[in-house]
mmCIF file of C-alpha atoms and ligand atoms in Angstrom:
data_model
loop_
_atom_site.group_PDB
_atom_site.id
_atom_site.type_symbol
_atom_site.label_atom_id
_atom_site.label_comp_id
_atom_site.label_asym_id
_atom_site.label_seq_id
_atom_site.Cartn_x
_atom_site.Cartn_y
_atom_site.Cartn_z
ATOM 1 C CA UNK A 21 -9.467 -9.430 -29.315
ATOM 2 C CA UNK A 22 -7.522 -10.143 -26.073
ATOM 3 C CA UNK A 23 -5.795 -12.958 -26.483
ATOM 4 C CA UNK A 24 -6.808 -14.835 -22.927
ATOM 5 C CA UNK A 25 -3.261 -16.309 -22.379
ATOM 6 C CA UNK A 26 -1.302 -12.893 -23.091
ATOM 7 C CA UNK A 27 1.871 -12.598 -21.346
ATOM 8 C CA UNK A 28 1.063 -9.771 -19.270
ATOM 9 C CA UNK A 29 4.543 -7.641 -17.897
ATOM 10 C CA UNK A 30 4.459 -5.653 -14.978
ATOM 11 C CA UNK A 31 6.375 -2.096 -14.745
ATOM 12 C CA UNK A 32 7.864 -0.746 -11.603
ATOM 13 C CA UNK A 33 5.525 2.699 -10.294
ATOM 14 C CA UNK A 34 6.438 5.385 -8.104
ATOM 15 C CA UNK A 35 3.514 6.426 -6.562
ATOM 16 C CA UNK A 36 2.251 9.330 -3.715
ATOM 17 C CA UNK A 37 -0.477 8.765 -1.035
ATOM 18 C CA UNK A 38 -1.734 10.820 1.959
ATOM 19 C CA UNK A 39 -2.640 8.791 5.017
ATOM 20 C CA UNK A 40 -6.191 9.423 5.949
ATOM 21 C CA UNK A 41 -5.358 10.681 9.856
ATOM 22 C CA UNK A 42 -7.460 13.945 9.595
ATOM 23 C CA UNK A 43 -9.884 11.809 7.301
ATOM 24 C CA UNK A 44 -13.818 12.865 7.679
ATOM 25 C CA UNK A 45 -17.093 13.195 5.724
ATOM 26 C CA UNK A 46 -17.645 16.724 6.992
ATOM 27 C CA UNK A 47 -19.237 18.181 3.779
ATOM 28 C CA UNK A 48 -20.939 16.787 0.584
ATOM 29 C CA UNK A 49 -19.479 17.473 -2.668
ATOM 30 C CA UNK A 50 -20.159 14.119 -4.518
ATOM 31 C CA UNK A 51 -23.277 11.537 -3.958
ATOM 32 C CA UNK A 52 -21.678 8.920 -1.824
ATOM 33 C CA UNK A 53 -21.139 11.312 0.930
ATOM 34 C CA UNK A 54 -23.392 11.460 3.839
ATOM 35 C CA UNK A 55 -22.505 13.821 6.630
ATOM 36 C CA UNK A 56 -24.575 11.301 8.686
ATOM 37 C CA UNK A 57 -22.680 7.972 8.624
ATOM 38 C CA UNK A 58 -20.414 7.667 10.612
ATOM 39 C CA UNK A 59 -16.770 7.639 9.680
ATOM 40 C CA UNK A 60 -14.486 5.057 11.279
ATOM 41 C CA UNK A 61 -11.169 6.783 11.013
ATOM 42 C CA UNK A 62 -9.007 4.626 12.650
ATOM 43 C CA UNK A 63 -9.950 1.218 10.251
ATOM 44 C CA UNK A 64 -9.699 4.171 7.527
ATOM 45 C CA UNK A 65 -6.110 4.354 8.709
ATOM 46 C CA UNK A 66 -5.468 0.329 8.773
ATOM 47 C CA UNK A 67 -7.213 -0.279 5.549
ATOM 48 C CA UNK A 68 -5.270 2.399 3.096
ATOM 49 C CA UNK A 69 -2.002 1.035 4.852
ATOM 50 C CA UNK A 70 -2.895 -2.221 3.535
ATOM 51 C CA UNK A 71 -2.882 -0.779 0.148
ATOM 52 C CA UNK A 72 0.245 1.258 0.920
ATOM 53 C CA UNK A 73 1.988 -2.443 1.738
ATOM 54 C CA UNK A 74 -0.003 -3.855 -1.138
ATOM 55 C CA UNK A 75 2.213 -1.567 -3.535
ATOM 56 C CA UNK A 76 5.437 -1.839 -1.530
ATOM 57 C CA UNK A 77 4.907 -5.751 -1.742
ATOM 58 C CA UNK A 78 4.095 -5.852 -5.452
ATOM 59 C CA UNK A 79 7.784 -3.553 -6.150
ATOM 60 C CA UNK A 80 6.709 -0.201 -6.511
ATOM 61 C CA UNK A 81 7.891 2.568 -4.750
ATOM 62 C CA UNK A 82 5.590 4.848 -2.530
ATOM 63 C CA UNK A 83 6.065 8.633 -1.383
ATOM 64 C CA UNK A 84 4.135 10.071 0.970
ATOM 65 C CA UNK A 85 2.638 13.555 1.105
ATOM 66 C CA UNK A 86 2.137 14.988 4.470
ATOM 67 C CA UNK A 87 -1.741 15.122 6.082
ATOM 68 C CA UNK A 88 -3.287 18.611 6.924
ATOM 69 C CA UNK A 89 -5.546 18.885 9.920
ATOM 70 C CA UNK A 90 -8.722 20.768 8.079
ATOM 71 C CA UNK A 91 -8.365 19.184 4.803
ATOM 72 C CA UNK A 92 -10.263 15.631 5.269
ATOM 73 C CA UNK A 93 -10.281 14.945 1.402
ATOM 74 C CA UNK A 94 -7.009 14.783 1.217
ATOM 75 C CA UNK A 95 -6.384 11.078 1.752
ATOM 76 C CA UNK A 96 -7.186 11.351 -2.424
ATOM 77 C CA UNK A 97 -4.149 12.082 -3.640
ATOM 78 C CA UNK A 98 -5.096 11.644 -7.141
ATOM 79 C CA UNK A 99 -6.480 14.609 -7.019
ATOM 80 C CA UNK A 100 -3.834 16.997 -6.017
ATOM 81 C CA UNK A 101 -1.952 16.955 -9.687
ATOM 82 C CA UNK A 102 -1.413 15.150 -13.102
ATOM 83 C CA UNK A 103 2.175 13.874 -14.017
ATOM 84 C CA UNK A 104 3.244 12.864 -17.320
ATOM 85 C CA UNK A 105 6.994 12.610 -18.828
ATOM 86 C CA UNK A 106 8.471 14.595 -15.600
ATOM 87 C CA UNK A 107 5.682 17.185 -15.915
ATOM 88 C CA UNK A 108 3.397 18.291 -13.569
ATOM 89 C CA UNK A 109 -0.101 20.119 -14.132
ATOM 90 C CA UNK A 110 -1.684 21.299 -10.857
ATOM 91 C CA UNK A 111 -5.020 21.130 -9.764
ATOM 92 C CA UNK A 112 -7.299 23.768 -9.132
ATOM 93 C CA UNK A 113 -10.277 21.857 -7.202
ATOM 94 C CA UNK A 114 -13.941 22.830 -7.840
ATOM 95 C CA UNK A 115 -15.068 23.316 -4.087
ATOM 96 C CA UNK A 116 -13.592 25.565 -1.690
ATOM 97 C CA UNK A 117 -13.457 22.630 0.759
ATOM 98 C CA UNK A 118 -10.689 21.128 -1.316
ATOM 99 C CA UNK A 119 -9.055 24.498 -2.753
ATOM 100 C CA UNK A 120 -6.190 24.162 0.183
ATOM 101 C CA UNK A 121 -4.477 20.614 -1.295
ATOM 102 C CA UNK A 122 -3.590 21.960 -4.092
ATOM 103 C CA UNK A 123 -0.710 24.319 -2.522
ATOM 104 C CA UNK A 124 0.357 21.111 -0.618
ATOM 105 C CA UNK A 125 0.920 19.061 -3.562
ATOM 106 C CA UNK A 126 2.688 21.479 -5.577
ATOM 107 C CA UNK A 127 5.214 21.933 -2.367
ATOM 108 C CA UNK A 128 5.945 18.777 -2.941
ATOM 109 C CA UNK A 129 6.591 18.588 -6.488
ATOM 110 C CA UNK A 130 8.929 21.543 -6.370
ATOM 111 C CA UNK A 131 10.619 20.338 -3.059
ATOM 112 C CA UNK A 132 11.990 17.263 -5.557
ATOM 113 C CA UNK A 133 12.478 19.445 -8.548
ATOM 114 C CA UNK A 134 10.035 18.650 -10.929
ATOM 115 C CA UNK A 135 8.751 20.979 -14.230
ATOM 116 C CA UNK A 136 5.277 22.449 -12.508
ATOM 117 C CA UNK A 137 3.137 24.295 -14.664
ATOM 118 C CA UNK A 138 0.255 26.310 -12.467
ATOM 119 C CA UNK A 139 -3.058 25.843 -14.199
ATOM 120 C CA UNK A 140 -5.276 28.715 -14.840
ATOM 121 C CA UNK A 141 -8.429 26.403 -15.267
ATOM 122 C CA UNK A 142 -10.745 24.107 -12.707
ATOM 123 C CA UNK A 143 -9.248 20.750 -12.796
ATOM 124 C CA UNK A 144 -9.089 17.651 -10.545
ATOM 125 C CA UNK A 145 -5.842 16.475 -11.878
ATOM 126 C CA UNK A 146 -5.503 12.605 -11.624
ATOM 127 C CA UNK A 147 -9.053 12.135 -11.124
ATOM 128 C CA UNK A 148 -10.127 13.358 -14.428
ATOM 129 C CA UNK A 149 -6.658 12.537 -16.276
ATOM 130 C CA UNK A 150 -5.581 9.092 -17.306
ATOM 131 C CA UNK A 151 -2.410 8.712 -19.545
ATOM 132 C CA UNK A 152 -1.891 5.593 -21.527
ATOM 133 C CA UNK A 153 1.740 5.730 -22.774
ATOM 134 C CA UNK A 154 1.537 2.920 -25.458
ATOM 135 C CA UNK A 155 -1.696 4.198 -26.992
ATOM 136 C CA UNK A 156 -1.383 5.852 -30.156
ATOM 137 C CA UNK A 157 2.134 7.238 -29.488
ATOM 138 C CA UNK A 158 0.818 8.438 -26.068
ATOM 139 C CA UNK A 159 -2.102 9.539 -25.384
ATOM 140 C CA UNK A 160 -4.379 11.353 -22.007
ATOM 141 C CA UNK A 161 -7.871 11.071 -21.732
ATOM 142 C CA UNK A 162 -9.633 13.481 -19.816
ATOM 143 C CA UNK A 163 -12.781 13.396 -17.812
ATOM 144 C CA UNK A 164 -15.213 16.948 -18.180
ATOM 145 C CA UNK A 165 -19.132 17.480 -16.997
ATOM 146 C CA UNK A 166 -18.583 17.544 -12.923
ATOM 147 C CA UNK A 167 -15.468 19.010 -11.708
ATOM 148 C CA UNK A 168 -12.825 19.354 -14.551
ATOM 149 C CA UNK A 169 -13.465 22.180 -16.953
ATOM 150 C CA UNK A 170 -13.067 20.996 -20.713
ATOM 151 C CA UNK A 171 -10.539 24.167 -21.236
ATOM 152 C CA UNK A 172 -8.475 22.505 -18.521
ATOM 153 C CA UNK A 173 -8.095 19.731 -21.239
ATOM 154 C CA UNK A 174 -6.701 22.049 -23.498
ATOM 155 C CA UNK A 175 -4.423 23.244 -21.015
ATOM 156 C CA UNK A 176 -3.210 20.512 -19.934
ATOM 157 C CA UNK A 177 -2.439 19.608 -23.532
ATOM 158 C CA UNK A 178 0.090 22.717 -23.798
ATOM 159 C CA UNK A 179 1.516 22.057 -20.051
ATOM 160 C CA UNK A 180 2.226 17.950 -21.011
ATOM 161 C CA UNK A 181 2.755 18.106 -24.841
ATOM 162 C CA UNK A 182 0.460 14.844 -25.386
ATOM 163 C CA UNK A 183 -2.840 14.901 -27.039
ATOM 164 C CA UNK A 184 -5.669 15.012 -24.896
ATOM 165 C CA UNK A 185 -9.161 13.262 -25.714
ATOM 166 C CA UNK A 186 -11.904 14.781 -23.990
ATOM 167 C CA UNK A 187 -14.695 12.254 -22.779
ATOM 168 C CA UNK A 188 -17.879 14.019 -21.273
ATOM 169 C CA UNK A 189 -19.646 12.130 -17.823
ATOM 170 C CA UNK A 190 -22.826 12.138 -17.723
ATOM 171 C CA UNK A 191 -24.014 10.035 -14.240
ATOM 172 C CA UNK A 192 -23.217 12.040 -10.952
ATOM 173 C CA UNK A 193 -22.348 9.067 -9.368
ATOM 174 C CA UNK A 194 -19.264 8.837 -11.258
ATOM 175 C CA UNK A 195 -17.825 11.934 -11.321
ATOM 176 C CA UNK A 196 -14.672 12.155 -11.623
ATOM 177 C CA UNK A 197 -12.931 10.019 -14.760
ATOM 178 C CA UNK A 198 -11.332 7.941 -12.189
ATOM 179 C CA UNK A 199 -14.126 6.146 -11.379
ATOM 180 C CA UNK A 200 -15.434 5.467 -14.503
ATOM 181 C CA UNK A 201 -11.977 4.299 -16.709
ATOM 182 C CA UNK A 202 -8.704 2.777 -15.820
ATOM 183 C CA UNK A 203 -5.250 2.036 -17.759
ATOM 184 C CA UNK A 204 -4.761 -1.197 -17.331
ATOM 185 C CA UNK A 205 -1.555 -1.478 -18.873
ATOM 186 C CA UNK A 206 0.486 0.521 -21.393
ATOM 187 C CA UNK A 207 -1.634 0.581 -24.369
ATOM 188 C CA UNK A 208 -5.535 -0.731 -22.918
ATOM 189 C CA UNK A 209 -7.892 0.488 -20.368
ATOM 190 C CA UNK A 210 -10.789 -1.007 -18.714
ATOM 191 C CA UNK A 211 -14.357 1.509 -18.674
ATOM 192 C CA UNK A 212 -17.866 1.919 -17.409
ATOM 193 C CA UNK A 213 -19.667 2.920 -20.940
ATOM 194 C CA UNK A 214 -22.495 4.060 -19.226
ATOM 195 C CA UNK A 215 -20.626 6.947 -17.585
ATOM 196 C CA UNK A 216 -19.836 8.306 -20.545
ATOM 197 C CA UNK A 217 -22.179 10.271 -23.017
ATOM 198 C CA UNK A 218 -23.343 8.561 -26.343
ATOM 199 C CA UNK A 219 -20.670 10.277 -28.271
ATOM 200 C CA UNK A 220 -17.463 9.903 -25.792
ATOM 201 C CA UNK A 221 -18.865 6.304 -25.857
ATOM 202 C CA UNK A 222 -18.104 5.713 -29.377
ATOM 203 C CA UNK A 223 -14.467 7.583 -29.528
ATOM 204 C CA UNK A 224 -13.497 4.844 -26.821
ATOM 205 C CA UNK A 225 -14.649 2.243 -28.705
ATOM 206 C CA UNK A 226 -12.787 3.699 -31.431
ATOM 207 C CA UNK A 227 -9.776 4.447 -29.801
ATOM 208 C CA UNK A 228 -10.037 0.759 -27.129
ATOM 209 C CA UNK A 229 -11.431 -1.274 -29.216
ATOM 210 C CA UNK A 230 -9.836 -4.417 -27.363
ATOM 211 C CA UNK A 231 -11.341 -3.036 -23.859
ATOM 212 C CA UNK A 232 -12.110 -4.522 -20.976
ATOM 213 C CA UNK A 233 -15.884 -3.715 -20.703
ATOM 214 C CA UNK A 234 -17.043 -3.159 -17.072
ATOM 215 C CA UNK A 235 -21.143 -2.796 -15.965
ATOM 216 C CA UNK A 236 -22.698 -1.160 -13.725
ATOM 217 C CA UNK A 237 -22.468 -3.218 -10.839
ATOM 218 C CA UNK A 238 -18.329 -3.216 -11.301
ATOM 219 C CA UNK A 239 -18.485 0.873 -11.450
ATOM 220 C CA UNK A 240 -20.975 0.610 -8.064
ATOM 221 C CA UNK A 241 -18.535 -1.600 -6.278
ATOM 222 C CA UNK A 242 -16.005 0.972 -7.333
ATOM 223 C CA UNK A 243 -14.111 -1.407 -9.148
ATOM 224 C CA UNK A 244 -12.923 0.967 -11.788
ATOM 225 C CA UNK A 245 -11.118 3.177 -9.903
ATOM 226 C CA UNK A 246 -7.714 0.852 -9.701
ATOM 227 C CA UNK A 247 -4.431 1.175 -10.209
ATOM 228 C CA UNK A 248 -2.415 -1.368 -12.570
ATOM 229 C CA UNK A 249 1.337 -1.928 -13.357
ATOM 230 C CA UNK A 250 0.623 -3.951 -16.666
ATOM 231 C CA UNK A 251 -0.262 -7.154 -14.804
ATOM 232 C CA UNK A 252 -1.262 -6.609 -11.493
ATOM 233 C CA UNK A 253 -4.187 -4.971 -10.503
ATOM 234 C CA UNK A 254 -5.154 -3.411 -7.219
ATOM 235 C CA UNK A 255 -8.837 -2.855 -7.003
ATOM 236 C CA UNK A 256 -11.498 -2.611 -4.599
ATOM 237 C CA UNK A 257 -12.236 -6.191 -2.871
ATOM 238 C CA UNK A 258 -16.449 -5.812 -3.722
ATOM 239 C CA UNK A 259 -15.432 -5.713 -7.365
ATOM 240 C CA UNK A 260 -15.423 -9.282 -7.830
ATOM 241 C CA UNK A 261 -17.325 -9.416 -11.417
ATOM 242 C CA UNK A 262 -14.415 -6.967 -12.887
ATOM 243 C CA UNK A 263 -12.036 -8.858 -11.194
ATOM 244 C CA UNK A 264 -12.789 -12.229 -13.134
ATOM 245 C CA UNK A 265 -12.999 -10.417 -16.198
ATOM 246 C CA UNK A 266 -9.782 -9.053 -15.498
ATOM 247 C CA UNK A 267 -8.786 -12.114 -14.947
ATOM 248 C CA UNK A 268 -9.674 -14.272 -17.741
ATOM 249 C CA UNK A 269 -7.838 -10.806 -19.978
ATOM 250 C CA UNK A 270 -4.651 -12.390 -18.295
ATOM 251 C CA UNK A 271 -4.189 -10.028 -15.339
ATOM 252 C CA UNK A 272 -3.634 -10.605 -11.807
ATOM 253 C CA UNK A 273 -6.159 -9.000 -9.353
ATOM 254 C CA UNK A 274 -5.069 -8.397 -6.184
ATOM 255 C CA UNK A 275 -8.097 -7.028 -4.353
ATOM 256 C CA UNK A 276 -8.349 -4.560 -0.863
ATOM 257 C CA UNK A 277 -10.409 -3.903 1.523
ATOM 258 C CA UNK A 278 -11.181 0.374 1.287
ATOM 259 C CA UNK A 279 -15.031 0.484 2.964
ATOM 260 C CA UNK A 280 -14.411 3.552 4.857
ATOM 261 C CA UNK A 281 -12.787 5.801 2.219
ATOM 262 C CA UNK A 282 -15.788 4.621 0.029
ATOM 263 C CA UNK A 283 -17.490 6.379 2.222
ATOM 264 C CA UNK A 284 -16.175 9.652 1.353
ATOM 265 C CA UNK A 285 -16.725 8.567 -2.703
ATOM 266 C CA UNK A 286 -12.980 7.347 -3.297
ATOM 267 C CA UNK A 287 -11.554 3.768 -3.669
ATOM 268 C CA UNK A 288 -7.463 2.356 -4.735
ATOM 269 C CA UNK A 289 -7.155 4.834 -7.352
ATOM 270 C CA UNK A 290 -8.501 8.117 -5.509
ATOM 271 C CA UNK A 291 -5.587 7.515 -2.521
ATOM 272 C CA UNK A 292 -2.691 7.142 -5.363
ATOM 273 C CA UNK A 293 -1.193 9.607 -7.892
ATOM 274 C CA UNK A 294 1.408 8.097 -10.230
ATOM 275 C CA UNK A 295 4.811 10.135 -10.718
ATOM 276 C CA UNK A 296 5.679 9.400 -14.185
ATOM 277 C CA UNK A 297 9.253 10.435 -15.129
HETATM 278 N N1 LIG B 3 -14.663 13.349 -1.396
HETATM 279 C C1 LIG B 3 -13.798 13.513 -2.516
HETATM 280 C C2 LIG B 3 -14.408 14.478 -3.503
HETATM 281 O O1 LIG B 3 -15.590 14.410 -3.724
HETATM 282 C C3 LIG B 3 -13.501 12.203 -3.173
HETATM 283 C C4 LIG B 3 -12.467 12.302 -4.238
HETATM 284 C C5 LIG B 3 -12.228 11.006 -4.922
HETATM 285 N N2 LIG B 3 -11.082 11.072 -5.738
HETATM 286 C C6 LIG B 3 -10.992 10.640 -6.979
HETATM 287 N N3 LIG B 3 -9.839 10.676 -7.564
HETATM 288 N N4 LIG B 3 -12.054 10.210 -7.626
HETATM 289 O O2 LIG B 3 -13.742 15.320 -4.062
#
């Protein structure tokens, strides 16, 4: 069990976001977006530079990616790649409307010199990859059943030289693993069971069994899709109930405001992708 008074340590992150300027629900690729409500882009703009400060405040060091007129997605910048141990594997997205992001994130990886490897298979990098560094000598769990194919697992495996588990979702409205699971330090994560099939279910519980356990109203509130540096923990501000449970595990939550990106079907963790040297 988690032992309530834990000494939680936070580590320093380097992280990338993509200001939501050209931001827009133009299309509907996932079942939070409505072509009909209205976007408000400029408090879209104020609100994910609260979480940009949020991060600078809390230490961690933020890069920015460049905005492309055309490409109103691409405010989640989880999506554009998966980094592990100074290794990139690139996305591939699933819907044309997104296919263009991928070339801009891998301009930026190579602009600083990092090891990319190209995938060859449908993948939503950060979205549907989580890496936990601590667990079980290091290990990635992947997302499948809405936009990642399960042979991107497999490749991504080869490209990052860590195992990969492969957990299959199951409830449209959480779609990508991102919004379902979260590492909430180096060796636990925090999950939404009920995204998960029966069987993916279980290998969490074998593999987590000292979880933090979130319900359905936490995943609705998009409380699962946060980012952590061990003891802090940036989530979505209608997330209270995983917030106190958080909590009482010995974290700190430090909640923000991100209504008009959940619009689009992204919260904290959509707009961040963590460089991990
Ligand atoms: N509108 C975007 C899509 O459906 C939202 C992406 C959210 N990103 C994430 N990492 N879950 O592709």
């Amino acid at each position: 069990m988690v032992t309530v008074n834990q000494q939680r340590v936070p580590r320093k992150r380097t992280y990338l976001m993509c200001s939501p300027e050209h931001f827009a629900v133009e299309y509907a690729i996932n079942p939070w977006m409505d072509v009909t409500t209205p976007v408000d882009s400029e408090l879209a703009v104020k609100q994910w530079d609260r979480l940009r400060e949020t991060l600078v405040n809390l230490g961690h060091d933020v890069h920015l990616l460049t905005a492309e007129q055309g490409l109103p997605d691409m405010v989640y910048a989880a999506n554009g790649a998966f980094v592990v141990d100074g290794s990139v594997y690139g996305a591939q997205f699933k819907h044309e409307q997104r296919a263009a992001e991928a070339a801009a994130h891998r301009a930026f990886y190579e602009a600083q010199g990092w090891r990319f490897v190209a995938p060859s298979e449908t993948n939503e990098g950060e979205g549907d990859f989580a890496f936990v560094p601590e667990a079980h000598g290091g290990l990635i769990l992947a997302g499948h059943g809405f936009r990642t194919e399960i042979a991107a697992h497999a490749e991504a495996q080869e490209a990052l030289n860590r195992p990969v588990v492969s957990l299959r979702l199951v409830d449209p409205r959480f779609y990508h693993l991102d919004v379902a699971l979260a590492a909430i330090d180096d060796s636990n994560i925090t999950y939404f069971p009920g995204a998960f099939s029966t069987a993916s279910q279980r290998v969490l519980a074998q593999l987590f069994p000292d979880a933090v356990i979130a319900d359905d109203d936490d995943a609705m509130a998009f409380g699962l899709n946060l980012v952590s540096d061990g003891l802090n923990v940036v989530l979505n501000s209608e997330a209270t109930g995983l917030a106190r449970k958080l909590k009482a595990a010995g974290y700190q939550p430090v909640p923000v405001e991100l209504a008009e990106l959940k619009k689009g079907g992204g919260s904290v963790k959509c707009c961040i992708a963590e460089l991990r040297h």
